[in-house]
PDB file of C-alpha atoms in Angstrom:
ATOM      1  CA  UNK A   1     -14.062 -19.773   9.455  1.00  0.00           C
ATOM      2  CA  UNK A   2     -15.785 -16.303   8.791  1.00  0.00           C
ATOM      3  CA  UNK A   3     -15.332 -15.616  12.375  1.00  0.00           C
ATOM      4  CA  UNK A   4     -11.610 -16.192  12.777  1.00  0.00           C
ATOM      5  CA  UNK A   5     -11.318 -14.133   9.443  1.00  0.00           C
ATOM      6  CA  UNK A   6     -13.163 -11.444  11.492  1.00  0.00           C
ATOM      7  CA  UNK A   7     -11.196 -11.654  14.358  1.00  0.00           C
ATOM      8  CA  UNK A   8      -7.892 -11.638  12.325  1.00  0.00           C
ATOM      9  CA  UNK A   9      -9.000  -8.036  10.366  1.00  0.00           C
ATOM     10  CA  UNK A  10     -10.434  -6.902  13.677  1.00  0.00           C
ATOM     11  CA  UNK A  11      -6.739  -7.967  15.191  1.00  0.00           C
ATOM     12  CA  UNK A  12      -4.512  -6.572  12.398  1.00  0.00           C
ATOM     13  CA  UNK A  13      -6.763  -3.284  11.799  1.00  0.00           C
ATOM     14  CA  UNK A  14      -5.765  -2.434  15.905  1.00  0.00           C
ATOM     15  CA  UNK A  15      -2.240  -3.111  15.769  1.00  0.00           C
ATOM     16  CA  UNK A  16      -2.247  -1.006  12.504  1.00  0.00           C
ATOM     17  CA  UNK A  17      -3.792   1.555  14.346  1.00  0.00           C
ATOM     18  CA  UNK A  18      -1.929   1.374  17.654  1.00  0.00           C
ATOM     19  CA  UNK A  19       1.315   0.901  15.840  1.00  0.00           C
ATOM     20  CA  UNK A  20       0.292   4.286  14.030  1.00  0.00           C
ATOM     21  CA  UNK A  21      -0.954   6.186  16.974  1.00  0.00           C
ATOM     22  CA  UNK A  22       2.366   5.467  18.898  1.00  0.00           C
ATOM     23  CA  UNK A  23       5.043   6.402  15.950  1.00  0.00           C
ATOM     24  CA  UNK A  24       3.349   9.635  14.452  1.00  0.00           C
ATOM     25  CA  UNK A  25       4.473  12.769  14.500  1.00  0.00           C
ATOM     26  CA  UNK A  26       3.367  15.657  13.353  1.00  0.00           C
ATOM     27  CA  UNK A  27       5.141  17.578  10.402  1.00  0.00           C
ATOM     28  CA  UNK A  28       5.874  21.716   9.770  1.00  0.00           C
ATOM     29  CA  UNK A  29       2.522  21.593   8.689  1.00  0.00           C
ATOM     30  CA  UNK A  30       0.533  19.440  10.759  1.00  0.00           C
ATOM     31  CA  UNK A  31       0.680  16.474   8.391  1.00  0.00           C
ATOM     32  CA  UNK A  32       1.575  12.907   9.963  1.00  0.00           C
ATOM     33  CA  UNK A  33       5.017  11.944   9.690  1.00  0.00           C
ATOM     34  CA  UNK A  34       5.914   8.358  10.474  1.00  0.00           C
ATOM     35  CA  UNK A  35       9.899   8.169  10.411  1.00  0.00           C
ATOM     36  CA  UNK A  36      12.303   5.799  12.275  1.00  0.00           C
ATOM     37  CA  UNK A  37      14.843   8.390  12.448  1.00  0.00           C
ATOM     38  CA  UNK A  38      12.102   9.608  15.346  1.00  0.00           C
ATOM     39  CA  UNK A  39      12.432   5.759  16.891  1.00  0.00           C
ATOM     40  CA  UNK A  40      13.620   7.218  20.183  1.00  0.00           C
ATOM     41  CA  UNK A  41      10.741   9.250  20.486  1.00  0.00           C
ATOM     42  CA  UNK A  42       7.858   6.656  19.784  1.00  0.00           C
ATOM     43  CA  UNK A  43       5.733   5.733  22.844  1.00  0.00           C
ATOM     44  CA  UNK A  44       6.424   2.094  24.081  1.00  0.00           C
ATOM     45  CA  UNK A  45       4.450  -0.452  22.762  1.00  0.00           C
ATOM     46  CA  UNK A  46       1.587  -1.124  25.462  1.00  0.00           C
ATOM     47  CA  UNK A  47      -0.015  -4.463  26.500  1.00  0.00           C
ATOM     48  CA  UNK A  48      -2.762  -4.992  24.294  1.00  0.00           C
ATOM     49  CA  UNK A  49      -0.780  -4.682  21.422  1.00  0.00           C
ATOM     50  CA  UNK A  50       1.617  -7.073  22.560  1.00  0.00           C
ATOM     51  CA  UNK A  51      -1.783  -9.894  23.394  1.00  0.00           C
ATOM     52  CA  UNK A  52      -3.357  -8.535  20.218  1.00  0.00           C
ATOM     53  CA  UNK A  53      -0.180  -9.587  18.555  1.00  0.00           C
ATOM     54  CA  UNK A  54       0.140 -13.053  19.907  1.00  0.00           C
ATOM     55  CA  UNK A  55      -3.812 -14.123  19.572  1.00  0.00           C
ATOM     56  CA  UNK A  56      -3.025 -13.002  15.732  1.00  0.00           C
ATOM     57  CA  UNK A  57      -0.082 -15.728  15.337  1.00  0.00           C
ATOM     58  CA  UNK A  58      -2.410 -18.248  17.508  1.00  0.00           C
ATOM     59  CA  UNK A  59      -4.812 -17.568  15.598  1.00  0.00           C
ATOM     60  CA  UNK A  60      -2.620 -18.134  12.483  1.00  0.00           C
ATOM     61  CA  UNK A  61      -1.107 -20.784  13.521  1.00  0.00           C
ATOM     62  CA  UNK A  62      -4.648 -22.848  14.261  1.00  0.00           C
ATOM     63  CA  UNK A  63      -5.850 -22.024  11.076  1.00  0.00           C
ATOM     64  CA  UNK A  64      -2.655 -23.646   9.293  1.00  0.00           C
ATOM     65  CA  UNK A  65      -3.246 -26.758  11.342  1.00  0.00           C
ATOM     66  CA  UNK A  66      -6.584 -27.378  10.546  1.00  0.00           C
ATOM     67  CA  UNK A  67      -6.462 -26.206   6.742  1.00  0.00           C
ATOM     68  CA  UNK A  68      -3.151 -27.233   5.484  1.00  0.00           C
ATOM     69  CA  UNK A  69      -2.705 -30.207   8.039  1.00  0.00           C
ATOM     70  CA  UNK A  70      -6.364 -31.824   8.689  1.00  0.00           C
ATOM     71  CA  UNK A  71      -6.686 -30.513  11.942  1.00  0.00           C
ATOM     72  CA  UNK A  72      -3.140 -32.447  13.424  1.00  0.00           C
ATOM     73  CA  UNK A  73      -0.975 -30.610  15.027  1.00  0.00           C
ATOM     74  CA  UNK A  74      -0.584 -28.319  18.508  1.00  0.00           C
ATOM     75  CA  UNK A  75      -2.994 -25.863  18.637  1.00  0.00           C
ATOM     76  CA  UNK A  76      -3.830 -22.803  20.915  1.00  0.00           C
ATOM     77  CA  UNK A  77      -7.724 -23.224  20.986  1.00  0.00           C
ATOM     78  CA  UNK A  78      -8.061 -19.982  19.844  1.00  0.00           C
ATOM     79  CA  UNK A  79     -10.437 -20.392  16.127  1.00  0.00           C
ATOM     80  CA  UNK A  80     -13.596 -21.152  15.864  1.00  0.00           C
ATOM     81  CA  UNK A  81     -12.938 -23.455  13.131  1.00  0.00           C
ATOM     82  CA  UNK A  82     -11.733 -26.366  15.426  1.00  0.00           C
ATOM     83  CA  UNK A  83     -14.066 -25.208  18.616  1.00  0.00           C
ATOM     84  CA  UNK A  84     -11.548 -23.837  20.079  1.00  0.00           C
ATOM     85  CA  UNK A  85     -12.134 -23.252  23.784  1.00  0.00           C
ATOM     86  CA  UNK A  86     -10.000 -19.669  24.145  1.00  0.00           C
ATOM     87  CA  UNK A  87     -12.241 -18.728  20.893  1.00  0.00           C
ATOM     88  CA  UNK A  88     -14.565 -16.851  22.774  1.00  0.00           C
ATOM     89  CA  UNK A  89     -11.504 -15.110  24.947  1.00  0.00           C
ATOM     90  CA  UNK A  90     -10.245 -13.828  21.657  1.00  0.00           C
ATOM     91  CA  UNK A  91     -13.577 -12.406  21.140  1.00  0.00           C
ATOM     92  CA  UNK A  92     -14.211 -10.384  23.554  1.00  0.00           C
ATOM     93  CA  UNK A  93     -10.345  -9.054  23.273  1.00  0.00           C
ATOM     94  CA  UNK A  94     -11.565  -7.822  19.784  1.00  0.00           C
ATOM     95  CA  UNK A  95     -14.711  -6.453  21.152  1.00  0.00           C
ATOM     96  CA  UNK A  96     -13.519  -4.422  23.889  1.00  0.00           C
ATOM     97  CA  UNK A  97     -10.373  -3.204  22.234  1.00  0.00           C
TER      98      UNK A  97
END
């Protein structure tokens, strides 16, 4: 389980950071401003954020089933807790992004 918990920090600290990079601006005196009056001017959200998004709710979503519901339930193969066979897909994603 130490390795999905990875992968979920690893997940959430990039889309923190994306999320971040793509909504800042900078103030009068060069201080970050994050402000949705500026929404119009934020940079789309790309790609990776979007998969890095979705892997975090599979991953979520896995851990649920095999914590809170002994392991029934549909799955996305994504946590290393039940062997999941996309585990090592979500891996590299974290590794590489």
């Amino acid at each position: 389980m130490e390795e999905d918990y990875i992968n979920l920090f690893l997940l959430t600290s990039y889309i923190s950071n994306k999320q971040f990079a793509r909504t800042v601006h900078l103030g009068p005196n060069g201080e970050a401003v994050e402000s949705t009056d500026l929404v119009d001017q934020w940079a789309p959200t790309d790609e990776n954020t979007h998969k890095a998004f979705e892997y975090m709710k599979q991953i979520m979503n896995d851990l649920d089933v095999a914590i809170n519901h002994k392991g029934k339930g549909e799955i996305f193969g994504v946590t290393h807790l039940l062997n999941g066979d996309k585990a090592s897909e979500v891996k590299k994603f974290v590794t590489s992004s």
